[in-house]
Coordinates of C-alpha atoms and ligand atoms in Angstrom, one line a residue:
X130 CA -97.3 -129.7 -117.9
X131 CA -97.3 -128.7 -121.6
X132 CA -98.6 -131.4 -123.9
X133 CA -96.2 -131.4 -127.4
X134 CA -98.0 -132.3 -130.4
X135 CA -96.4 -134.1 -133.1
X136 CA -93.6 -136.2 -132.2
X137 CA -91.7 -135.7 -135.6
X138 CA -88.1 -134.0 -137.2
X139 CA -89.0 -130.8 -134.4
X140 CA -91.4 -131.7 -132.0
X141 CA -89.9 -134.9 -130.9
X142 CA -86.3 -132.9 -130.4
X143 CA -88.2 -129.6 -128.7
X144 CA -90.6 -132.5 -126.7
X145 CA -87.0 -134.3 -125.5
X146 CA -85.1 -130.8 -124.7
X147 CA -87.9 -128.9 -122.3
X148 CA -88.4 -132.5 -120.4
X149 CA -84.5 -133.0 -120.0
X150 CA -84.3 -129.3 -118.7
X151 CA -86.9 -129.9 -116.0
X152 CA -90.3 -129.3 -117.6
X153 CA -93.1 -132.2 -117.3
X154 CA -93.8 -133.2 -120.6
X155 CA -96.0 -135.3 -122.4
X156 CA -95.4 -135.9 -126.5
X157 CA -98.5 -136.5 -128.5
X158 CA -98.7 -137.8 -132.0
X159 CA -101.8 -139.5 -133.5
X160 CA -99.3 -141.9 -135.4
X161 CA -99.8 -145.0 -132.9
X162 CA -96.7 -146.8 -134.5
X163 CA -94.8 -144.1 -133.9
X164 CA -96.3 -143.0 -130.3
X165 CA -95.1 -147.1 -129.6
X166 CA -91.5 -147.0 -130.6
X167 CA -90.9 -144.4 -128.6
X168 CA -92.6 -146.1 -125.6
X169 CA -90.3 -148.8 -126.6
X170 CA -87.2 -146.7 -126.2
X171 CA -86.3 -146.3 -129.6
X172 CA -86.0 -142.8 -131.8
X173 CA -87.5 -142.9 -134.7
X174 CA -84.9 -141.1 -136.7
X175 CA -81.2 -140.4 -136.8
X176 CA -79.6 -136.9 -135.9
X177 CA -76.4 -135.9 -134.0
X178 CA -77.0 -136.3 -130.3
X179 CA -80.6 -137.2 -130.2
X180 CA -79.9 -140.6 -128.9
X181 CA -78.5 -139.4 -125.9
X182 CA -81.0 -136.6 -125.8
X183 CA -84.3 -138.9 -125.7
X184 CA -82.3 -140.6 -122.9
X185 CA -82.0 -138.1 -120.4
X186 CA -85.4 -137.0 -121.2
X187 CA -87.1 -140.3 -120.7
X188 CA -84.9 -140.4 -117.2
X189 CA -86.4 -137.0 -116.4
X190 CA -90.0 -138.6 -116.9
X191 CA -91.2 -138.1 -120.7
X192 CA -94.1 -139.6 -121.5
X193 CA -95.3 -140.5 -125.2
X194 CA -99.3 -140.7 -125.7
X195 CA -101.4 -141.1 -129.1
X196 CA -103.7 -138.7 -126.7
X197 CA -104.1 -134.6 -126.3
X198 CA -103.6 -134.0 -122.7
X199 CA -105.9 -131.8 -120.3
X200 CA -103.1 -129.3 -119.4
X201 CA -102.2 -125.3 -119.7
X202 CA -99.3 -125.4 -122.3
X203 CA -100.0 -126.9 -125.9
X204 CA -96.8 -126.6 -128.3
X205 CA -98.5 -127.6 -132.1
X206 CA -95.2 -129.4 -133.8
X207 CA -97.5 -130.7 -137.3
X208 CA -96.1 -130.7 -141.1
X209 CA -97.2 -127.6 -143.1
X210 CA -97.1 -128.7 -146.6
X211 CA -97.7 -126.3 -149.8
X212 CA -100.4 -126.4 -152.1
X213 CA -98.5 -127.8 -155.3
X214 CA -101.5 -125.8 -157.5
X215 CA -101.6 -122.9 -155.4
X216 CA -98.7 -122.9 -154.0
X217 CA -100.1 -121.5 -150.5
X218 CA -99.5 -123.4 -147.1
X219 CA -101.9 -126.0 -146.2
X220 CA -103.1 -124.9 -142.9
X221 CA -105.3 -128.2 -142.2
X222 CA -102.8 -130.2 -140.0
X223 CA -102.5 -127.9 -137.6
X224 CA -106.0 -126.9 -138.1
X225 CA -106.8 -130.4 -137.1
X226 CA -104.7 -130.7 -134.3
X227 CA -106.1 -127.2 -132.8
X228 CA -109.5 -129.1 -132.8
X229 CA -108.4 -131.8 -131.3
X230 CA -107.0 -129.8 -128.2
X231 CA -109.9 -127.9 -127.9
X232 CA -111.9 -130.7 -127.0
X233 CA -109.8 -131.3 -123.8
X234 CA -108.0 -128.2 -123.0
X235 CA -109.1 -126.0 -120.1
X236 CA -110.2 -122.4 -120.1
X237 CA -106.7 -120.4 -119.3
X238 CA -105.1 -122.6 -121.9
X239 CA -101.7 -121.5 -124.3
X240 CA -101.8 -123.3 -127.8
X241 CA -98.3 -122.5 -128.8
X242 CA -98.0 -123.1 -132.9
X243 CA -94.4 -124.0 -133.5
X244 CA -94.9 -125.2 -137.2
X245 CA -93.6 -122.8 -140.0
X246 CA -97.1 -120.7 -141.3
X247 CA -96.8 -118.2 -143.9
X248 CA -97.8 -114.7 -142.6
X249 CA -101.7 -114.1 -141.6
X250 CA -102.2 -117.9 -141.4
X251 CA -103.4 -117.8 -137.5
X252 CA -105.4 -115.1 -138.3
X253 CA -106.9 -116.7 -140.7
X254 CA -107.0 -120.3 -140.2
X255 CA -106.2 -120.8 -136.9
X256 CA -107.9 -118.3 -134.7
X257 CA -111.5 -119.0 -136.5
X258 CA -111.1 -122.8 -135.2
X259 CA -110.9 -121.2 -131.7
X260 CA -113.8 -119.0 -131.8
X261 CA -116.3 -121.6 -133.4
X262 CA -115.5 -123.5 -130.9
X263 CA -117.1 -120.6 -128.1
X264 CA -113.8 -119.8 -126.8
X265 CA -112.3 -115.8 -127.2
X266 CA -108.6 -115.7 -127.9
X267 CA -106.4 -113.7 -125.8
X268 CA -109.0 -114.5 -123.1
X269 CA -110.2 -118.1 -123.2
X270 CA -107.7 -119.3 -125.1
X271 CA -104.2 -117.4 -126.0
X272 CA -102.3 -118.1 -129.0
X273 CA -98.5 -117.8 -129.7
X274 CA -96.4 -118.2 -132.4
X275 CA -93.3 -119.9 -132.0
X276 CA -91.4 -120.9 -135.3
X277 CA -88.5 -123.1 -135.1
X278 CA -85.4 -122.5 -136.5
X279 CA -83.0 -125.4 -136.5
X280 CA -80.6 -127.1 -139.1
X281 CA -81.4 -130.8 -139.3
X282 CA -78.1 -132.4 -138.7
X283 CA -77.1 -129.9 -136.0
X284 CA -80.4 -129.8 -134.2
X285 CA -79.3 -130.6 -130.9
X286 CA -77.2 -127.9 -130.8
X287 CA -79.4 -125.6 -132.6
X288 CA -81.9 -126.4 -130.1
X289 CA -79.9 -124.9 -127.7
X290 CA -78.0 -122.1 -128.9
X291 CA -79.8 -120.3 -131.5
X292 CA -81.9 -116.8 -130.7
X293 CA -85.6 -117.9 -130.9
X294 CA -88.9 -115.7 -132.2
X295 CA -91.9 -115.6 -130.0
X296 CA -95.4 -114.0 -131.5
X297 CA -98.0 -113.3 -129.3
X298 CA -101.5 -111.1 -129.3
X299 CA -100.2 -109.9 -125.8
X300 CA -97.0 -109.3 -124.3
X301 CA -97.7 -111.2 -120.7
X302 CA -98.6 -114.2 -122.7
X303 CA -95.4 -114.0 -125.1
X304 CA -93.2 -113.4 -121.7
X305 CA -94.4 -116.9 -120.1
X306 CA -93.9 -118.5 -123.4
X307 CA -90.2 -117.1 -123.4
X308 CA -90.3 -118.1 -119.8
X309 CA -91.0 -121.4 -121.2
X310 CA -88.4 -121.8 -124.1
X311 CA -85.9 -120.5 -121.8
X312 CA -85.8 -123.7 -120.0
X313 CA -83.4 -124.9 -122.4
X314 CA -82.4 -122.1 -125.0
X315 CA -79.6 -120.2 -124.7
X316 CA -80.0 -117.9 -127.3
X317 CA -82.3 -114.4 -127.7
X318 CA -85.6 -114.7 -127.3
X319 CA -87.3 -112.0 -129.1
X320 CA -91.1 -111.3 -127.9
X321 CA -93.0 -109.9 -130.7
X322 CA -96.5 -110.2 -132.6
X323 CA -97.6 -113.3 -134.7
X324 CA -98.0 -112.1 -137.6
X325 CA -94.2 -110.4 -137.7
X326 CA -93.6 -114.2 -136.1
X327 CA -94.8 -115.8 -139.1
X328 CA -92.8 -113.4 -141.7
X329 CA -89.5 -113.5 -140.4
X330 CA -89.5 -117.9 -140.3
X331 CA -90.6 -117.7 -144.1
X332 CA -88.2 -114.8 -145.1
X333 CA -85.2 -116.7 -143.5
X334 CA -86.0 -119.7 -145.0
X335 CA -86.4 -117.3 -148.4
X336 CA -83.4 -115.3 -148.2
X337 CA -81.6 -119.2 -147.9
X338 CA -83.5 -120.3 -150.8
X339 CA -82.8 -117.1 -153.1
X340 CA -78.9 -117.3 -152.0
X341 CA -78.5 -120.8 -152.9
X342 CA -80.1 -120.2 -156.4
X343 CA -77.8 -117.2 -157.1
X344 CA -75.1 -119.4 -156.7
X345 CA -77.2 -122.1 -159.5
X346 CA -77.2 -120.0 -161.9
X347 CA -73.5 -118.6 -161.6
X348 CA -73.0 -122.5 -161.7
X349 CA -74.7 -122.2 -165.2
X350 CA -73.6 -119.1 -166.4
X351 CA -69.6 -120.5 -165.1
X352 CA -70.5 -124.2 -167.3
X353 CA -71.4 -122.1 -170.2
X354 CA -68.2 -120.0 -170.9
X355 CA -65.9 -122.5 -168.9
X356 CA -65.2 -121.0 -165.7
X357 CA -65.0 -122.6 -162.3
X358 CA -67.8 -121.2 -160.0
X359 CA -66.3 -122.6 -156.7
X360 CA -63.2 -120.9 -157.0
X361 CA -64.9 -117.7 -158.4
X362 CA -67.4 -117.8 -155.3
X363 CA -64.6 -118.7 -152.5
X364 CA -62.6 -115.7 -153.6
X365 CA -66.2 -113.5 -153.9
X366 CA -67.0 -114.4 -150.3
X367 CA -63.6 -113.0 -149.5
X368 CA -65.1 -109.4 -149.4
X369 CA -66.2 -108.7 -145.9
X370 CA -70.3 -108.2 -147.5
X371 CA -70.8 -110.7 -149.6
X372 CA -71.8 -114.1 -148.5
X373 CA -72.8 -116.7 -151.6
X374 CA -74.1 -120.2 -150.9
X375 CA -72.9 -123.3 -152.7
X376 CA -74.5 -124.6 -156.0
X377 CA -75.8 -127.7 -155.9
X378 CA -78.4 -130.7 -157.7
X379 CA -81.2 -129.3 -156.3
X380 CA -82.6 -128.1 -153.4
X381 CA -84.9 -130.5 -151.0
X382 CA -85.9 -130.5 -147.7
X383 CA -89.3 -129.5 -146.1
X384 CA -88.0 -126.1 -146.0
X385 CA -86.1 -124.3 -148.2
X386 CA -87.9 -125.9 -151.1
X387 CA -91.4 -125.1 -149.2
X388 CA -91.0 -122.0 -147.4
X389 CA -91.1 -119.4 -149.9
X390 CA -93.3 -120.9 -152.1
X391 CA -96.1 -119.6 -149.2
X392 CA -95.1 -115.9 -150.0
X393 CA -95.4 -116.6 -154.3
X394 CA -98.9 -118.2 -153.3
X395 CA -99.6 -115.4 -151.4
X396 CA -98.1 -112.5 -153.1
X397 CA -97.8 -113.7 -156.9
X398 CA -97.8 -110.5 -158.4
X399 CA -95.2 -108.7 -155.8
X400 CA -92.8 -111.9 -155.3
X401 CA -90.9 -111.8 -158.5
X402 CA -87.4 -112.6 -157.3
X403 CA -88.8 -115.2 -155.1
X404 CA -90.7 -117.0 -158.1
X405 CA -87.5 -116.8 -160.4
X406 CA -85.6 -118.5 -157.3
X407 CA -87.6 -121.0 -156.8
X408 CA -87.9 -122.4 -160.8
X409 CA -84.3 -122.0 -160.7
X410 CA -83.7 -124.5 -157.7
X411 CA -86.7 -126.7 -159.0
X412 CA -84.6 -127.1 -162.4
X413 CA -81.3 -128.2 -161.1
X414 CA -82.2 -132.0 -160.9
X415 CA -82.9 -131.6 -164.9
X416 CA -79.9 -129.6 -165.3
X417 CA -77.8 -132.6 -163.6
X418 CA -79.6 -134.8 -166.3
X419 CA -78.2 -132.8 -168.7
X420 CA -74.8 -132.9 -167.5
X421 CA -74.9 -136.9 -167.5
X422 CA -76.0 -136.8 -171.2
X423 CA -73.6 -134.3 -172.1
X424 CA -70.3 -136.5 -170.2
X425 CA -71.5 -139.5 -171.5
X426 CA -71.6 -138.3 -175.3
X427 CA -68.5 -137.0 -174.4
X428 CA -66.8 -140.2 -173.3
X429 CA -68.4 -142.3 -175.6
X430 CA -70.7 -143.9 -172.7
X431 CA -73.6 -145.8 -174.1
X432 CA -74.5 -148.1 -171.4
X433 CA -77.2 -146.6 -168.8
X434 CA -77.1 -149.3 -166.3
X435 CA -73.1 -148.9 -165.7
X436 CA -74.3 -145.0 -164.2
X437 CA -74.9 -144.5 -160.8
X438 CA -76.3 -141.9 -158.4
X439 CA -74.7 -141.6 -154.9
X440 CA -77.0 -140.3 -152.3
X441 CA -80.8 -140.3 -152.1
X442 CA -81.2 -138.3 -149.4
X443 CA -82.0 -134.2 -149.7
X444 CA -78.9 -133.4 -148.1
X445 CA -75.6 -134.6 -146.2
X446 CA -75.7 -136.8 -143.2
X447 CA -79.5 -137.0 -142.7
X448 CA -81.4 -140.1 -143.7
X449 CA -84.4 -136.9 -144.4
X450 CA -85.8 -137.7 -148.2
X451 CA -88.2 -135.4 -148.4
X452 CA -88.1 -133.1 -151.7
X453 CA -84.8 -134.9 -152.3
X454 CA -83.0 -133.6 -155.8
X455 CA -82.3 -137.5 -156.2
X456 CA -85.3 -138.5 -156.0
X457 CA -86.7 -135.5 -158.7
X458 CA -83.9 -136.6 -161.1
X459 CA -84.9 -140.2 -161.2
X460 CA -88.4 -139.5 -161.9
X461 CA -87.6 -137.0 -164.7
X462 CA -84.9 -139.9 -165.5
X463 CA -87.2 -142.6 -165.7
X464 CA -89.8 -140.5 -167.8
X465 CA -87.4 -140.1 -170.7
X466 CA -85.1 -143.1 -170.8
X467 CA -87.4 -145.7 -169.1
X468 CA -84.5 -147.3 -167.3
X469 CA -83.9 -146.0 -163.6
X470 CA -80.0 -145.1 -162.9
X471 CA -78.2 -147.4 -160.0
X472 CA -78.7 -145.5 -156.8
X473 CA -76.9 -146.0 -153.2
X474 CA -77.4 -144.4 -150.0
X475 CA -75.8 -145.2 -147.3
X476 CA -78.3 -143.6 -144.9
X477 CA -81.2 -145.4 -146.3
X478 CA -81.7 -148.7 -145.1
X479 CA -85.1 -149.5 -146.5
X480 CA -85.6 -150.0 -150.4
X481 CA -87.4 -146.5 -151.9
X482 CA -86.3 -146.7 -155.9
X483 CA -85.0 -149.6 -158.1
X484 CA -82.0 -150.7 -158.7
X485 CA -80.8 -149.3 -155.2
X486 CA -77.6 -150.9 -153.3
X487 CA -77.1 -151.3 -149.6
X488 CA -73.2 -151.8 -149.8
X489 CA -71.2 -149.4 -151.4
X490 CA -68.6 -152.1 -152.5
X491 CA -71.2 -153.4 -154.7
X492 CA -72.5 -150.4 -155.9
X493 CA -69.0 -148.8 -156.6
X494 CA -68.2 -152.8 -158.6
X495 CA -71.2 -151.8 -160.7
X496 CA -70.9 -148.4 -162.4
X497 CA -68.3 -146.8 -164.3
X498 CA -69.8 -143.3 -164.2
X499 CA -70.6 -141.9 -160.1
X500 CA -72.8 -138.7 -160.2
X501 CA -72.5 -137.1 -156.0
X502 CA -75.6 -135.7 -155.3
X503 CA -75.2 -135.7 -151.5
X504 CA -71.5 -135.2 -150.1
X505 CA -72.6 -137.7 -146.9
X506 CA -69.2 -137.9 -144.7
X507 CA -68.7 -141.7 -146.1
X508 CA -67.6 -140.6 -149.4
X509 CA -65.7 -137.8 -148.5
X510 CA -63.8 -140.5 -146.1
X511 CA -63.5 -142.9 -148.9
X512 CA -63.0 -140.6 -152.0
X513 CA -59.8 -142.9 -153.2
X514 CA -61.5 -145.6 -154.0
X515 CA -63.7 -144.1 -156.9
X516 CA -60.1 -143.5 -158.5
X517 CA -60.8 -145.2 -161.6
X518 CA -64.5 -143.7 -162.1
X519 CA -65.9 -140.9 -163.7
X520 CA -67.1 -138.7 -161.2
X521 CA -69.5 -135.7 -161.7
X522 CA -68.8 -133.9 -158.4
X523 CA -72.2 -131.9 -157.9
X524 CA -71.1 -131.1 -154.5
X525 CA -67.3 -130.3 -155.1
X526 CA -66.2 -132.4 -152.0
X527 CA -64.5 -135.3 -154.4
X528 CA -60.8 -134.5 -155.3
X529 CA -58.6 -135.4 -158.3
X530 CA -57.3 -133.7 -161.9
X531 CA -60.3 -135.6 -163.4
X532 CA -63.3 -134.9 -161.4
X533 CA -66.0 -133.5 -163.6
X534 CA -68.4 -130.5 -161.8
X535 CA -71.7 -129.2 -162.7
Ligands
SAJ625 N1 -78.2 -126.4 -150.3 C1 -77.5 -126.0 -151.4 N2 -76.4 -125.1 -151.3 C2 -76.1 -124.6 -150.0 C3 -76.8 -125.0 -148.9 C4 -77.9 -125.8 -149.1 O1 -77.7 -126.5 -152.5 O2 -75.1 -123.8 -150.0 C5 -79.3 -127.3 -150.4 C6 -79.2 -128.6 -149.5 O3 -78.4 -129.5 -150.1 C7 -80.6 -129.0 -149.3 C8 -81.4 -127.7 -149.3 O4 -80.5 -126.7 -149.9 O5 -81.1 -129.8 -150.4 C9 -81.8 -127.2 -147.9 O6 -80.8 -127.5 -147.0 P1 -80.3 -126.4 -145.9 O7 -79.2 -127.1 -145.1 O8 -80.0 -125.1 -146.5 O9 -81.6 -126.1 -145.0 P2 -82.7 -127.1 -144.3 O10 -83.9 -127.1 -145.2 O11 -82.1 -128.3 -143.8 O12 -83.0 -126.2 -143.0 C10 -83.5 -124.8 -143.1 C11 -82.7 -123.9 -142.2 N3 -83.0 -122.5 -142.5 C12 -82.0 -121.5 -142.6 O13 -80.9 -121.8 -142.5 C13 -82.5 -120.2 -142.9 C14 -83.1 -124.2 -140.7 O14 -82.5 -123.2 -139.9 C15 -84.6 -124.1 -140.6 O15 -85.0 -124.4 -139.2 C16 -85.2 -125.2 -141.5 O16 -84.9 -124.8 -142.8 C17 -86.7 -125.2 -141.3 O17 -87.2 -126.1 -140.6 O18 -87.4 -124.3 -141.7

C-alpha cells in the first residue's frame, strides 16, 4: 500500500493516477475539510480530466484519511514555500509531515519526497528528522527524491507522459521507486542521486523563469523605441536554436515565481542572472500599472472605476491564485490610488478583492477601459464583444487595429 501525503494541486492527481493503475492507495492530508470532500466524492479543484480521473480511482478502491497509514511506501506531496527575507525554501512542511510518518511507519519503510526542495535540502533537513528519531537512512528508513514535473492545466496528461527524475542514496531503492511510478508513467524514468534530484526540478523551473523574463524586458526595450515584440519574437523563434517565451503581467504560480528564488537564497553571490530574472518578473505587475496610467493620459481617461482587470487567476484556464500578477497589481494599485480597479474572473466563484463581478455581461456594461491579464479560453471565444473598449492586450490573444499591448 503506499500512503500519499497531501491531497493537494499534485498529490491528490499522483494519489488518483497510481490507485486507477492498480496500486492500493490511501491519500492523507491533515486538512479534515478537505480529507471530507473527497470522502464525499467531490474534487476539490478544477483541472482537465481530473473529474474523470478521481472516478476511476475511487472505483479501483482509493481511500481518503486525515491519518498517516502503517505501510512500506510514503510519497510526501506538501507545499514548499520560500522564505520571503531569505529567500531559501522553507523545509518545515515536509519536515512535519516526515515526523508524522515516523511515528507509524515500520522499519523497511520508503518515504518518497515528491515536493520541489532546493538542492541539499534532504540532506539537511530531512534526513536529520530521520536519524533523531533512532532510525539509519538507507537501512531503517530509505529516502527518495521524486520531484514532479507537471503543467497545471495539462496535468492529467502530464501525469502520464512526461520523463520523470528519481533520486535515491541507493540504486535498488531508486529502481522499486521507478518500479512504482511506472505504474502509470509513460515517459523516462531517470534513476539518479538526490541531491542531482533536487537541482534539476529547480533549474527547470529556473531556465522557465529566466526565459520568460528575457522575453519582459524585450517587451520593454520593444515599448520604448516602438517596436512590436510578438512579431519580433515569432520571427526569432523561427531559427532552429532559439526558443523565447512570451511576455506577459507577471509571473505567478507556486513555481516559476518560487523555484529559483531557492538557488538566489542559496547561492546569492553566484546566482546573478537568476536574481536579475526574478526582479524583472516581480516588476511586471508595476509595469502594467504604468501602462494603464500612461493609456489613460493618453485618451483623456479620468474616471478609475470605469477600468477593469480581466482575470485574477496566475495564469489561463486554472482557477490557481497563487502569486497571481492580478492580485500583485491590485495591491500596488490600491497603495497609490486608494480605489481598487473592477476585477472579473470567470474561474473564481468565491469573492477574493472588491469590486469583483461574477458575470461578464455586467462587468463588460461597467468599464470602458479592459486590461487582459489572463487570456482564459472565454475571452478569446468572446473577443467581439469588447469591440467598443479599450483593450490593453497583456497577453496578445485579443484581436483588432485598436488593441493596445504592453
Ligand atoms: N508565463 C509567461 N510567459 C510564458 C509562459 C508563462 O508570462 O511564455 C507566466 C504564466 O502566465 C504564469 C507563470 O509564467 O503566471 C508560470 O506559468 P507556467 O505555465 O510557465 O508554469 P507553471 O508554474 O504553471 O508550471 C511550472 C512548469 N515548469 C516548467 O515548465 C519548467 C511545470 O512543468 C512544473 O511541474 C511546475 O512549474 C511545478 O510544479 O514546479
Amino acid at each position: 500500500m503506499v500512503n500519499v501525503i497531501g491531497l493537494g494541486y499534485i498529490g491528490l492527481p499522483t494519489a488518483l493516477m497510481l490507485a486507477s493503475h492498480g496500486v492500493d492507495v490511501v491519500g492523507t492530508d491533515y486538512n479534515k475539510e478537505l480529507v471530507k470532500t473527497l470522502q464525499n466524492g467531490h474534487t476539490t479543484f478544477k483541472e482537465d480530466g481530473l473529474e474523470e480521473l478521481f472516478h476511476r480511482a475511487i472505483d479501483a478502491g482509493i481511500r481518503f484519511s486525515d491519518k498517516y497509514q502503517e505501510t512500506d511506501i510514503y510519497i510526501v506531496s506538501v507545499p514548499t514555500p520560500y522564505d520571503r527575507f531569505s529567500k531559501r525554501v522553507d523545509a518545515k512542511y515536509v519536515v512535519s509531515a516526515v515526523e508524522a510518518v515516523l511515528k507509524v511507519c515500520p522499519v523497511g519503510a520508503t518515504i518518497v519526497i515528491e515536493s520541489t526542495v532546493s538542492p541539499g535540502t534532504i540532506d539537511k533537513s530531512v534526513r536529520p528528522v530521520i536519524e533523531a528519531a533512532g532510525y539509519e537512512t538507507g537501512v531503517d528508513i530509505s529516502l527518495v527524491h521524486a520531484p514532479e514535473r507537471i503543467i497545471p492545466g495539462n496535468m492529467v496528461y502530464e501525469l502520464l507522459h512526461n520523463n520523470r527524475t528519481i533520486g535515491a542514496d541507493d540504486r535498488d531503492v531508486g529502481e522499486k521507486i521507478k518500479a512504482l511510478y511506472a505504474a502509470f508513467c509513460e515517459g523516462e524514468i531517470v534513476v539518479t542521486d538526490i541531491r542531482t534530484a533536487e537541482m534539476t526540478k529547480v533549474v527547470e523551473n529556473t531556465y522557465r523563469a529566466v526565459n520568460i523574463a528575457f522575453a519582459n524586458e524585450l517587451a520593454k526595450i520593444c515599448r520604448y523605441d516602438k517596436m512590436n515584440v510578438y512579431e519580433i519574437i515569432r520571427i526569432c523563434n523561427m531559427h532552429p536554436r532559439v526558443n523565447i517565451l512570451q511576455p506577459g503581467p507577471g509571473v505567478g504560480g507556486h513555481c516559476i515565481s518560487v523555484d529559483p528564488w531557492f538557488l538566489v537564497g542559496d547561492y546569492p553571490h553566484l546566482a546573478n542572472v537568476i536574481n536579475e530574472a526574478m526582479e524583472t518578473n516581480d516588476a511586471m505587475p508595476a509595469f502594467v500599472l504604468h501602462r494603464i496610467y500612461d493609456i489613460m493620459k493618453e485618451k483623456g481617461i479620468k474616471d478609475l472605476s470605469r477600468i477593469g482587470l480581466y482575470g485574477l487567476t496566475y495564469k489561463e484556464n486554472v482557477d490557481d491564485m497563487r502569486e497571481s500578477p492580478t492580485l500583485q497589481l491590485l495591491e500596488s494599485q490600491e497603495k497609490h490610488l486608494g480605489y481598487p480597479l473592477k476585477v472579473y474572473d470567470p474561474l473564481i466563484t468565491e469573492d477574493v478583492v472588491e469590486h469583483q463581478y461574477h458575470d461578464l455581461d455586467e462587468f463588460l456594461e461597467d468599464i470602458d477601459f479592459v486590461v487582459i491579464m489572463v487570456a482564459h479560453d472565454e475571452i478569446i471565444k468572446e473577443q467581439r464583444r469588447m469591440k467598443n473598449k479599450i483593450v490593453l492586450d497583456c497577453r496578445n490573444v485579443i484581436e483588432g487595429a485598436g488593441v493596445i499591448h504592453l
